Coordinates of C-alpha atoms and ligand atoms in Angstrom, one line a residue:
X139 CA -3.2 -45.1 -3.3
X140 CA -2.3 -43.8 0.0
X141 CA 0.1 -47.1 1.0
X142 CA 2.0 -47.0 -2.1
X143 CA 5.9 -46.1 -2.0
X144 CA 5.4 -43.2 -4.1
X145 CA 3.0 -41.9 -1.4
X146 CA 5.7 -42.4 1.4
X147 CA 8.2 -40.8 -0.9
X148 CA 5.7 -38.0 -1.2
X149 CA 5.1 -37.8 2.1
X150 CA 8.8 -37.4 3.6
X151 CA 9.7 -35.4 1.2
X152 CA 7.1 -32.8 1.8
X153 CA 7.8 -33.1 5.5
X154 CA 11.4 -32.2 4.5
X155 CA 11.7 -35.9 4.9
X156 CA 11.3 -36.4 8.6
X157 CA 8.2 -38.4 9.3
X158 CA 6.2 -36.7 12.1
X159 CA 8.0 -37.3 15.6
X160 CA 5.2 -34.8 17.4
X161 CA 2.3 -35.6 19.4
X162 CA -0.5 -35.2 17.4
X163 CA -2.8 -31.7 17.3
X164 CA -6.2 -32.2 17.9
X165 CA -8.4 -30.7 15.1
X166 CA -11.2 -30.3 17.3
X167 CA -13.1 -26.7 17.2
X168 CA -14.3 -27.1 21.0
X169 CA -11.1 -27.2 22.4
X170 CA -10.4 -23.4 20.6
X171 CA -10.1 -20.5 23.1
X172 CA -11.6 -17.5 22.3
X173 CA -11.1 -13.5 23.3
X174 CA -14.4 -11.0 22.9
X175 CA -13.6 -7.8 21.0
X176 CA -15.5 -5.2 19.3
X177 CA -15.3 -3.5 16.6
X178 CA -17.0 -0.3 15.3
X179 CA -18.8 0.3 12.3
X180 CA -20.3 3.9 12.2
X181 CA -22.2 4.1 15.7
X182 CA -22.6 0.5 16.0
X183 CA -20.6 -2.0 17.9
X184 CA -20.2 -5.6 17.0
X185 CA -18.8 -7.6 19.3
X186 CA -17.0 -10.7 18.1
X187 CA -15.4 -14.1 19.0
X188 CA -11.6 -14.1 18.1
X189 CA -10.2 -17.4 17.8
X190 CA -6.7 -17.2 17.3
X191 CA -3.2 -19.6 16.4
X192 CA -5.7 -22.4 15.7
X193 CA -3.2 -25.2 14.4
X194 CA -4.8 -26.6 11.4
X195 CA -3.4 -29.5 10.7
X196 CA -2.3 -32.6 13.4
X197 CA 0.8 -33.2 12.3
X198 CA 1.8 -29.6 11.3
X199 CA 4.9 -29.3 9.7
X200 CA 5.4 -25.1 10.8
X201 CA 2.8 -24.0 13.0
X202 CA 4.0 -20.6 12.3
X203 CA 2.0 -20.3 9.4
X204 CA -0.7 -23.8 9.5
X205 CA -3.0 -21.6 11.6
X206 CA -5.9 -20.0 11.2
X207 CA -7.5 -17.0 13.0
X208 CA -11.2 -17.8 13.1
X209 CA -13.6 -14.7 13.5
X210 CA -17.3 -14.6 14.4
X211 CA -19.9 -12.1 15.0
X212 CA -20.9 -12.6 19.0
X213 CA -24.6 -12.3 17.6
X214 CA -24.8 -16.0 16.9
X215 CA -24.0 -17.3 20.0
X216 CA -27.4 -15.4 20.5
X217 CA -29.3 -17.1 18.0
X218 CA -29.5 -13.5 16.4
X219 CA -29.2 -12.3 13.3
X220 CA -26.7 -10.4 10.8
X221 CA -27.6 -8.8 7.6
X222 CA -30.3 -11.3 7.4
X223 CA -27.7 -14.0 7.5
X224 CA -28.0 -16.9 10.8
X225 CA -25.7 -19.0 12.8
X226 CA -26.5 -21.4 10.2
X227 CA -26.2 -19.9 6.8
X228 CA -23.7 -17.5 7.9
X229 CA -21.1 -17.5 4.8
X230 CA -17.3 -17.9 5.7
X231 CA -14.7 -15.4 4.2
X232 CA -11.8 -17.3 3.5
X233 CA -8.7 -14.6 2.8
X234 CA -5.5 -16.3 2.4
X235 CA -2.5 -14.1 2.9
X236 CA -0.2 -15.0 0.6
X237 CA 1.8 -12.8 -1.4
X238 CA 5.0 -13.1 -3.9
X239 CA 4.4 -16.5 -3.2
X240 CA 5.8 -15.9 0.5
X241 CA 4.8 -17.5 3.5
X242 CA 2.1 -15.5 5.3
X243 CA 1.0 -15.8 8.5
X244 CA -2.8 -15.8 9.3
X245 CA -4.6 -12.1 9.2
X246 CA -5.9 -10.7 12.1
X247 CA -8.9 -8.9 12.8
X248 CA -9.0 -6.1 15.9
X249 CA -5.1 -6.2 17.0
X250 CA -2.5 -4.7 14.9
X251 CA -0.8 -8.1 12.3
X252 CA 2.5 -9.1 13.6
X253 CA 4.2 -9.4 10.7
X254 CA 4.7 -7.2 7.7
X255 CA 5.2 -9.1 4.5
X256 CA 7.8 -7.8 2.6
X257 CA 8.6 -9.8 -0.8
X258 CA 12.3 -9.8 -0.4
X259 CA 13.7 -9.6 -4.4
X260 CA 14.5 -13.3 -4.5
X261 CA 17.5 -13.4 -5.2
X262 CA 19.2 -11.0 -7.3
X263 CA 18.8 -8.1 -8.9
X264 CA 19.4 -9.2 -12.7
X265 CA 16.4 -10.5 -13.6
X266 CA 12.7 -9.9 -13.6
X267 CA 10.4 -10.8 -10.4
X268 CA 9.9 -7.3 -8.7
X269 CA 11.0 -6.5 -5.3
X270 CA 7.2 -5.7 -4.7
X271 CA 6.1 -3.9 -1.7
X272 CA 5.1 -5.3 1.9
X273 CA 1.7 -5.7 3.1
X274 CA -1.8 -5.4 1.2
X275 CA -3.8 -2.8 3.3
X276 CA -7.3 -1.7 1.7
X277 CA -7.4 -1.8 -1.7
X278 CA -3.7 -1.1 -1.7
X279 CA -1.0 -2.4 -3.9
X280 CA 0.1 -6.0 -4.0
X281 CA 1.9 -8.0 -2.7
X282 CA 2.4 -8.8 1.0
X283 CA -1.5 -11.2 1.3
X284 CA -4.6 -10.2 2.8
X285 CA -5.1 -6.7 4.1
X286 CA -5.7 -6.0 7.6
X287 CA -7.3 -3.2 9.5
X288 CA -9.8 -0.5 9.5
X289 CA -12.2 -1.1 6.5
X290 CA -10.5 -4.1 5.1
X291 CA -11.9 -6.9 3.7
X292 CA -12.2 -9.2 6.9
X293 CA -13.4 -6.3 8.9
X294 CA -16.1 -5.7 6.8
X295 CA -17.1 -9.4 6.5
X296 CA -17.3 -9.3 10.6
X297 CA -20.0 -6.2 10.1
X298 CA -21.8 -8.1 7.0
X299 CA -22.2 -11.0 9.1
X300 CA -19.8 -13.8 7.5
X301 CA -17.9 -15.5 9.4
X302 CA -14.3 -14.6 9.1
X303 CA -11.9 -17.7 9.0
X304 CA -7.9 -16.5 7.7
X305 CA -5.4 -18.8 6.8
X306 CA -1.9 -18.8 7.0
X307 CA -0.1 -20.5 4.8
X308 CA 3.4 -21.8 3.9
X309 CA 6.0 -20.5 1.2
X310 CA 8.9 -20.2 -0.9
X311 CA 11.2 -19.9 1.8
X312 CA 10.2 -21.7 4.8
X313 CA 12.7 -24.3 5.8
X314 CA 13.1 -26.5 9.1
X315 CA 16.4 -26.8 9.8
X316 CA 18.4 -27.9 6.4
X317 CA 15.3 -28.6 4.5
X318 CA 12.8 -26.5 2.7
X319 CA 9.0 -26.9 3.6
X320 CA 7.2 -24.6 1.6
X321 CA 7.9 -25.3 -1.6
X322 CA 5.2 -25.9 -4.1
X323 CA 2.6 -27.1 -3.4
X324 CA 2.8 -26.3 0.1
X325 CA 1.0 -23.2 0.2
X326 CA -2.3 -24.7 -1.9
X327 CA -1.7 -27.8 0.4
X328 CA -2.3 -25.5 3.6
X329 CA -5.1 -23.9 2.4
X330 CA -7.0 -27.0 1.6
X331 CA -6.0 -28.2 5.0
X332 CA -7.6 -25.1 6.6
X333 CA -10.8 -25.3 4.2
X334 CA -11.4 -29.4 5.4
X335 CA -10.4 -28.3 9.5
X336 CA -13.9 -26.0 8.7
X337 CA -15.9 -28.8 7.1
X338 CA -14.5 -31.5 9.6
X339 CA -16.0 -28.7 12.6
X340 CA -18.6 -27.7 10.4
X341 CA -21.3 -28.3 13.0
X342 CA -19.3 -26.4 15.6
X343 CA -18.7 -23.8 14.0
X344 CA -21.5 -21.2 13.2
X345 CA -21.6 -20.6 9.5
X346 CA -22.3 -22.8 6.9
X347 CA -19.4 -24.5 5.6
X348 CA -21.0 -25.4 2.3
X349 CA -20.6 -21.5 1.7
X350 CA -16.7 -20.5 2.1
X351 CA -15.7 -18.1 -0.4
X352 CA -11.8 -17.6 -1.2
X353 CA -9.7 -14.1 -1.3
X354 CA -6.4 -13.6 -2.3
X355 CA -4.2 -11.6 -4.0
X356 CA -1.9 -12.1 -6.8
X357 CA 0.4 -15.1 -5.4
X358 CA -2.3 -15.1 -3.1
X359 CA -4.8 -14.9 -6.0
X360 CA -3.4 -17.7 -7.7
X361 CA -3.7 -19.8 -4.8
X362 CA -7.3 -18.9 -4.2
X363 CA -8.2 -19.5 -7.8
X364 CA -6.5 -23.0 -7.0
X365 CA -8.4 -23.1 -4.4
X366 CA -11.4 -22.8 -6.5
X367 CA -10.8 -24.7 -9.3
X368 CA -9.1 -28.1 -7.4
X369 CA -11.8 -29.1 -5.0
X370 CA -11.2 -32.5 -4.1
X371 CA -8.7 -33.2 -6.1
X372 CA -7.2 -36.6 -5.2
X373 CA -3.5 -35.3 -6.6
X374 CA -3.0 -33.5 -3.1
X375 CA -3.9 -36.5 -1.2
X376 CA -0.7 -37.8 -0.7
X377 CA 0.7 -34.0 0.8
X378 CA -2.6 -33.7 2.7
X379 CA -2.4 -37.0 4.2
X380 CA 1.3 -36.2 5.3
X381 CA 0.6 -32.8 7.3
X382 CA -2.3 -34.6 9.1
X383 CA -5.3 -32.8 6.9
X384 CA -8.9 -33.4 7.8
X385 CA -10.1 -36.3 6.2
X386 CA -12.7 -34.5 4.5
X387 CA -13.6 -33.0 1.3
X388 CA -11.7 -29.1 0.5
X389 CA -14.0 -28.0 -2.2
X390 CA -15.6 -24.8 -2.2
X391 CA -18.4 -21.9 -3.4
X392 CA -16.8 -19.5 -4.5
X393 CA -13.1 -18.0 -5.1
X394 CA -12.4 -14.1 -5.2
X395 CA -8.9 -13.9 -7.3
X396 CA -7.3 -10.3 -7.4
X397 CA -4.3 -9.8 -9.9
X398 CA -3.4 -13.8 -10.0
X399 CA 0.0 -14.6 -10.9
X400 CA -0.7 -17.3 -12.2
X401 CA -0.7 -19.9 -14.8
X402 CA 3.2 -19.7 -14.4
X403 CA 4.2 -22.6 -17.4
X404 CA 2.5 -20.7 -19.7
X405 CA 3.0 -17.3 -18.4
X406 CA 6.3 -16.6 -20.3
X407 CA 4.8 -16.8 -23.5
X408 CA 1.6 -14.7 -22.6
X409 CA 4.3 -12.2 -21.8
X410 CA 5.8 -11.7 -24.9
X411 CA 2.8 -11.9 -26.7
X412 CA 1.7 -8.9 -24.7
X413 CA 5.0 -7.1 -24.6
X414 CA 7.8 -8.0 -27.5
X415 CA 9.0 -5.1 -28.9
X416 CA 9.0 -3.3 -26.1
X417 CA 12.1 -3.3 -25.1
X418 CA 12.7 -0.8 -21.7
X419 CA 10.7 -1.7 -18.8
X420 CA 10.7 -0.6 -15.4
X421 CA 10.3 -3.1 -12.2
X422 CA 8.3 -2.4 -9.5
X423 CA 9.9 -0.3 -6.7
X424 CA 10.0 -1.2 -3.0
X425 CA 9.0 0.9 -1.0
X426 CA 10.3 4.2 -0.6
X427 CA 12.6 3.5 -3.5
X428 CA 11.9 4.3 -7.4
X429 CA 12.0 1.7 -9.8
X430 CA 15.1 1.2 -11.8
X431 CA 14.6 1.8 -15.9
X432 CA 16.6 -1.0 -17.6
X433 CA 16.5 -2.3 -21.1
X434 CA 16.2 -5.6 -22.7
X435 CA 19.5 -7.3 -23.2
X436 CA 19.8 -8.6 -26.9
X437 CA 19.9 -12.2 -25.2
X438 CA 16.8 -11.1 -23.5
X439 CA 15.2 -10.0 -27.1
X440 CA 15.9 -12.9 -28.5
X441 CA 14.1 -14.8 -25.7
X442 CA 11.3 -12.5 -25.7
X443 CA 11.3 -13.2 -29.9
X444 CA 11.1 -17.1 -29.3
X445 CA 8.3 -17.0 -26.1
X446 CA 6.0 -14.8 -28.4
X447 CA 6.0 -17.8 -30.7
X448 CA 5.0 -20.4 -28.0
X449 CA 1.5 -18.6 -27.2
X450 CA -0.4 -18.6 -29.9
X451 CA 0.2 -22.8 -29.9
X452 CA -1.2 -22.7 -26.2
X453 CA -4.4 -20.1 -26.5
X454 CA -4.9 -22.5 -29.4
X455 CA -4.8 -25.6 -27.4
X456 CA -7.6 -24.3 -24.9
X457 CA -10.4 -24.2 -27.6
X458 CA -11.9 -21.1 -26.0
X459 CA -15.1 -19.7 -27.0
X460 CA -16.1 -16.3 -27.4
X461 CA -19.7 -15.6 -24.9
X462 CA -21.7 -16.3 -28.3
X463 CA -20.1 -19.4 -28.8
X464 CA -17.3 -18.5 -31.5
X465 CA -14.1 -20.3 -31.1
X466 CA -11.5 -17.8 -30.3
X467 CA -8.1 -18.4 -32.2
X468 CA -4.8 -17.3 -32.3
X469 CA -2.5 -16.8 -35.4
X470 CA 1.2 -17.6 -35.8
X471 CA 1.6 -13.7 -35.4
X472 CA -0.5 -13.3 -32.4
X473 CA -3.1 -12.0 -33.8
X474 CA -6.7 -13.3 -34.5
X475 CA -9.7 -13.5 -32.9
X476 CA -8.5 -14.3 -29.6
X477 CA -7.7 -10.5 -29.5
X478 CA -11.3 -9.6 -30.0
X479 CA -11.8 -10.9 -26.5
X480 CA -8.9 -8.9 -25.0
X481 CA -10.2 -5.8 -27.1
X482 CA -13.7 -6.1 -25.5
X483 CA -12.6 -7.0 -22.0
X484 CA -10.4 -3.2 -22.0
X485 CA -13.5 -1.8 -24.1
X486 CA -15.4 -2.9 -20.8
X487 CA -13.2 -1.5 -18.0
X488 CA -13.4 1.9 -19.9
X489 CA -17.1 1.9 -20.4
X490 CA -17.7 0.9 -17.0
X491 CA -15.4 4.1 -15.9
X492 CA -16.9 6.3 -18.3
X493 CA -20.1 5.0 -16.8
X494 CA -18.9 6.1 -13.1
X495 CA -18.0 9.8 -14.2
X496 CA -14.4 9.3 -15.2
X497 CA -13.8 11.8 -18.0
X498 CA -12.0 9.0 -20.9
X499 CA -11.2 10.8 -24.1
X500 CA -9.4 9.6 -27.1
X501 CA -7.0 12.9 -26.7
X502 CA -6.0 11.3 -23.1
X503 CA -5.8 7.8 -24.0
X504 CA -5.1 7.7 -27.6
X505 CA -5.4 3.8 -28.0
X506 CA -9.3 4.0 -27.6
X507 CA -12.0 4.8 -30.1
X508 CA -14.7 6.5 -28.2
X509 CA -17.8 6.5 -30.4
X510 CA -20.8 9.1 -28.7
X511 CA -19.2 8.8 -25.3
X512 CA -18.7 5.1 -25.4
X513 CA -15.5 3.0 -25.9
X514 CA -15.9 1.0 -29.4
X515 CA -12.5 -0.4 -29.9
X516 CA -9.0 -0.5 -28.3
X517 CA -5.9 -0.6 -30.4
X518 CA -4.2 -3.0 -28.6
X519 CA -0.5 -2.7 -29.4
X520 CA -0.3 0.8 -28.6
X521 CA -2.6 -0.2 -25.4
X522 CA 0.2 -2.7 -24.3
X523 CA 2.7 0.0 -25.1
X524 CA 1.3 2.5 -22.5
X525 CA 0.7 -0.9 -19.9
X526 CA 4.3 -0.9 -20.7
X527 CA 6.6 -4.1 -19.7
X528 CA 7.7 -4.5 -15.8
X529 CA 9.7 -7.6 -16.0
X530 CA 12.5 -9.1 -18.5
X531 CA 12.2 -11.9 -20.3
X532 CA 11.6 -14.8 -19.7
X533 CA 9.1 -12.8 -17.0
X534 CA 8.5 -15.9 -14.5
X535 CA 11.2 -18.4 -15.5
X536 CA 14.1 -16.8 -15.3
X537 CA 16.9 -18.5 -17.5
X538 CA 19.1 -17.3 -14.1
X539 CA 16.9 -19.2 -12.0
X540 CA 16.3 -15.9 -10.1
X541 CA 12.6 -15.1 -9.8
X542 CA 10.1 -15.8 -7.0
X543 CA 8.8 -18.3 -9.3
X544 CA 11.6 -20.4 -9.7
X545 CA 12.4 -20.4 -6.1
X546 CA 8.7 -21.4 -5.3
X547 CA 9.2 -24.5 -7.4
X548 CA 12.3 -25.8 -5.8
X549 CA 12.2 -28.7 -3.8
X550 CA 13.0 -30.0 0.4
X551 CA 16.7 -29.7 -0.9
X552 CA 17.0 -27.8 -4.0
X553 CA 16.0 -24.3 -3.4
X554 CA 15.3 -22.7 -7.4
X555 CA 13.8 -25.0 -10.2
X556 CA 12.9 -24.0 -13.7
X557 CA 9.3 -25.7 -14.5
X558 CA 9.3 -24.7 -18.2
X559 CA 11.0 -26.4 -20.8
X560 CA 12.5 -23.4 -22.4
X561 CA 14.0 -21.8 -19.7
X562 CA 15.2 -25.2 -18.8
X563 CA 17.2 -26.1 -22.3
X564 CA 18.2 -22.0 -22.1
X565 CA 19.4 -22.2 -18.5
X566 CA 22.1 -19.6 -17.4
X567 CA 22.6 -20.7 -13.9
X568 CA 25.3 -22.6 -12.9
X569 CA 23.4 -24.7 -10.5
X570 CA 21.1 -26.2 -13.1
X571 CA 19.1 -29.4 -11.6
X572 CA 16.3 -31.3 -13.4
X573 CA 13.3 -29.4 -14.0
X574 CA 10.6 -28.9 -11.7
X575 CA 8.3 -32.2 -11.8
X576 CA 5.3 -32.3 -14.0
X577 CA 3.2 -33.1 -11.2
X578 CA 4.0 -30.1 -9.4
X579 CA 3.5 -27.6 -12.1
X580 CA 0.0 -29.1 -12.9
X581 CA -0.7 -29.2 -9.0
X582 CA 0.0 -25.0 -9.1
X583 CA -2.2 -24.3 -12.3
X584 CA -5.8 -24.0 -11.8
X585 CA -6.4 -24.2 -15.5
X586 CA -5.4 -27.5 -15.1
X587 CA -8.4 -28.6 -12.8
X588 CA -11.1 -26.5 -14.4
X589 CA -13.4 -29.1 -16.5
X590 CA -11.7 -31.9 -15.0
X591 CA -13.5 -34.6 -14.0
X592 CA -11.6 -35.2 -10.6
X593 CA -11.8 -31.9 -9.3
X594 CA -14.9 -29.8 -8.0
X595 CA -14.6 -26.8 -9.4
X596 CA -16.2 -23.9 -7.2
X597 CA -19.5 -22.5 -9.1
X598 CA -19.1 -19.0 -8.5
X599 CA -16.0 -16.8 -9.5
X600 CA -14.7 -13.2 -9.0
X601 CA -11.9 -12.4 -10.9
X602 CA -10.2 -8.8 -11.1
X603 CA -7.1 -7.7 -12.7
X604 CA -6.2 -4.1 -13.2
X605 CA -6.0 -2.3 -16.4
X606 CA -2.7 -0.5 -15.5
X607 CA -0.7 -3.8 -14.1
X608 CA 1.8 -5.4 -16.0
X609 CA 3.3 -7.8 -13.1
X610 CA 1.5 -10.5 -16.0
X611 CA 0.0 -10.5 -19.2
X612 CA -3.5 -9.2 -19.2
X613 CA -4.1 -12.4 -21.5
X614 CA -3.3 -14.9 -18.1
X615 CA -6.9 -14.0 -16.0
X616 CA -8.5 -13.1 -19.5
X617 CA -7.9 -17.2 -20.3
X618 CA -9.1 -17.9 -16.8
X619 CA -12.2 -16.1 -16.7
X620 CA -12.9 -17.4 -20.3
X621 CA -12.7 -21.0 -19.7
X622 CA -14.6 -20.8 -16.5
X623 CA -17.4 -19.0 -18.5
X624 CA -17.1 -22.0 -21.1
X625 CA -17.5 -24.6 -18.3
X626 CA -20.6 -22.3 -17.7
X627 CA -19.6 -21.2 -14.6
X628 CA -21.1 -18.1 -12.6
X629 CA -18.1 -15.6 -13.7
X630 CA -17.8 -11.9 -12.6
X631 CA -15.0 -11.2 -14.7
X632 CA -13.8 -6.7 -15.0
X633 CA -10.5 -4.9 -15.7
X634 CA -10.4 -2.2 -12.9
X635 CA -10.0 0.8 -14.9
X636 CA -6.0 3.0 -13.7
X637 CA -5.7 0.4 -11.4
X638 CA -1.8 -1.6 -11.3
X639 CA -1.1 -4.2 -9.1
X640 CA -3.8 -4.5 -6.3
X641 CA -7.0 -6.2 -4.3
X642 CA -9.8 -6.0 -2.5
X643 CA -10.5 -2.8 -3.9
X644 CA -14.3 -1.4 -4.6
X645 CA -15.5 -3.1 -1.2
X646 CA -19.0 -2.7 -1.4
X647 CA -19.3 -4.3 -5.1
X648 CA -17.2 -6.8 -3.7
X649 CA -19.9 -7.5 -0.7
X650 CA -23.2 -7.0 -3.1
X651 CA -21.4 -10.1 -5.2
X652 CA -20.7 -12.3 -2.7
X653 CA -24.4 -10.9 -0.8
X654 CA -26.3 -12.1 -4.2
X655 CA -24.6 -15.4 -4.5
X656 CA -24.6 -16.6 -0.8
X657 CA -28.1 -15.7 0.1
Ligands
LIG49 C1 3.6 -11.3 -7.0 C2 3.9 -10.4 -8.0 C3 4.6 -10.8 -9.1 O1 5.0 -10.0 -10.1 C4 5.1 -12.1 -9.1 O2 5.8 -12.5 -10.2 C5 4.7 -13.1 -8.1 C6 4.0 -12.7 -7.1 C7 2.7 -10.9 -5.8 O3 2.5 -9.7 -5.7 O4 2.3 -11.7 -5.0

């Protein structure tokens, strides 16, 4: 109920709580001015449509990042065609560019990005949220959004004939004068926003609309797996409605999720499953800088020793099936046959690389069994061991209050919240404040929409995480994939084989994925 108190109350504070004072944007498509540019692809030039800094939302609350740069191939204002694809069943390539669950602004296509995300360490140094590295780049390492540039992902969507539209998005630390703006769920919040601006202008703009797929890596592929699993929703109403959305629906096809960090409630616990016992770790360097090597405190052990505990409840909890049909469990020790799905999912990434030339031997990674040249079994603690730990425990919510994560679930006026009831009754920080609300969590957590009846879950799902990256537990887009697969969705689920922290990487399978299901 849109006129109900809890909706105002909703709706100022997510404006920071100002009520909008601004003349209203208008979220029509016509009124968009456009630039031509070209772009080459081998000998070929493609000329294109840039429309850029398009606000929207009407009552935008930052227009710094509720924009959109909207992309398309000059050949459809011709009533030509593109890789077989036509002004009307053009697909649009929806690359969010959020990373460490920072603000990002929208990506650009044919001018060199004005901003360089770089995932400042949140807040201090003790605890365990990396000081990842700035800006994506092809197939590069996370974090920092959606790449830019020669061969990238929306270049290459240009030259395959999609419709390129790039969201920016809010974050963790936007703020408008004393209040913060960005917090969660702001940066879903935006995204839907962009996704209904496309459907409200969907006969304006060429492409079909019924056919945006999502991209985004880690924070920015937990947002597009939100993205994809929360269509509709009405729980973002309220936050919609306050920033001046379309009044339209935001569901979509299909939702391309590198390395997602997400799942964060329950993310702790996947941790220590994966990693207890293993006690040094090494955080992730920024760049130009090596990693420190630091050990678990014993207060940190003991953490890691009660976290392990909570999973197995959890992966329980999800009644997960096994592709045959099997219900996957977990014992109070972590093990069981929930494993068998981890085992296989590794087993794949190896075969898959054996299968592409890569020389795998048991001599060179001594936790696989390779049976006449193909991987048959993984032992999986001594797998996790060579993963190796990155972060300290608790991994997401720190105790300090001093990860990315807690900082993206603060509020207008309280910057870092814990959202999980552990870290909350083990607080450290002095500035301890109620949790973050329940509401909010669920409103981050795709898992949360997948098979529920009020959301429109997209149909069609990439999801990649690499073999080598330990930024979460392998067991977070293992769940994902899983219970998409049990909803019977269309899932391309793989574990890129030596690959750590990164997206949009093997391009062309990419394209051939998202060629089969769009045409
Ligand atoms: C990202 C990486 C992390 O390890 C994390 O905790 C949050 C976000 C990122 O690269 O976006």
């Amino acid at each position: 109920d849109l006129s109900s108190t809890s909706y105002k109350k909703n709706a100022s504070y997510y404006r920071g709580g100002n009520a909008y004072k601004g003349k209203k944007v208008s979220l029509n498509f016509k009124n968009a001015k456009y630039t031509v540019r070209t772009l080459t692809s081998g000998n070929k030039k493609i000329k294109y449509r840039a429309y850029e800094n398009i606000t929207y939302v009407s009552k935008p609350v930052d227009k710094k990042y509720q924009t959109m740069n909207i992309y398309i191939p000059e050949a459809y204002f011709k009533n030509k065609k593109i890789n077989g694809y036509t002004k009307n069943s053009a697909p649009v390539f929806f690359p969010n560019s959020v990373g460490g669950y920072m603000p990002g602004e929208a990506t650009t296509i044919g001018k060199s990005n004005s901003s360089t995300m770089t995932m400042p360490k949140s807040t201090k140094s003790s605890s365990s949220t990396p000081a990842a590295p700035g800006a994506g780049g092809t197939g590069t390492n996370a974090t920092g959004g959606a790449p830019s540039g020669a061969n990238s992902a929306p270049e290459k969507a240009l030259k395959e004939g999609y419709i390129v539209a790039a969201p920016g998005a809010r974050g963790r630390t936007t703020k408008q004068k004393s209040n913060y703006t960005g917090k969660a769920p702001a940066a879903i919040v935006d995204l839907k926003a962009a996704v209904r601006y496309l459907k409200l202008n969907s006969k304006k703009i060429p492409g079909n609309q019924n056919k945006i797929i999502s991209d985004g890596t880690s924070a920015g592929g937990a947002m597009s797996a939100l993205l994809g699993a929360s269509g509709n929703s009405k729980d973002y109403a309220p936050y919609l409605k306050a920033i001046g959305a379309a009044d339209t629906s935001d569901n979509i096809f299909a939702s391309m999720d590198f390395c997602p960090i997400m799942n964060l409630d329950n993310a702790d616990s996947a941790y220590e499953w994966e990693f207890n016992g293993i006690n040094s770790y090494q955080g992730m360097a920024m760049p130009g800088q090596t990693a420190e090597t630091s050990t678990l405190t014993s207060a940190q052990k003991k953490i890691s020793n009660d976290l392990k505990k909570e999973f197995p409840s959890y992966v329980n909890s999800l009644n997960l099936k096994d592709d045959n049909g099997k219900t996957l469990k977990m014992n109070k020790d972590g093990s069981g046959s929930f494993n068998n799905l981890i085992k296989k999912t590794v087993e794949n990434s190896a075969n898959t690389a054996i299968k592409n030339g890569k020389n795998i031997t048991e001599k060179k990674y001594p936790w696989l069994t390779i049976k006449n040249g193909k991987a048959t079994d993984v032992n999986l603690s001594k797998y996790f061991k060579a993963v190796g730990r990155m972060k300290a425990a608790p991994a997401f919510d720190g105790v300090d209050l001093s990860n990315a994560e807690n900082q993206e679930m603060g509020t207008a006026t309280v910057n870092k919240k814990h959202f999980t009831d552990y870290s909350q009754k083990n607080n450290t920080a002095k500035n301890k404040t109620a949790k973050a609300s329940d509401n909010i969590i669920k409103m981050m957590n795709p898992m949360d929409y997948i098979s529920n009846n009020n959301a429109d879950t997209a149909d069609h799902w990439y999801i990649r995480y690499g073999e080598k990256d330990a930024n979460t537990s392998i067991a977070v887009p293992t769940i994902f994939a899983q219970k998409l697969k049990n909803e019977n969705k269309d899932v391309n689920y793989h574990l890129e084989w030596n690959k750590g922290h990164a997206g949009d990487y093997n391009l062309n399978e990419m394209f051939t994925w998202m060629n089969k299901i769009a045409k």
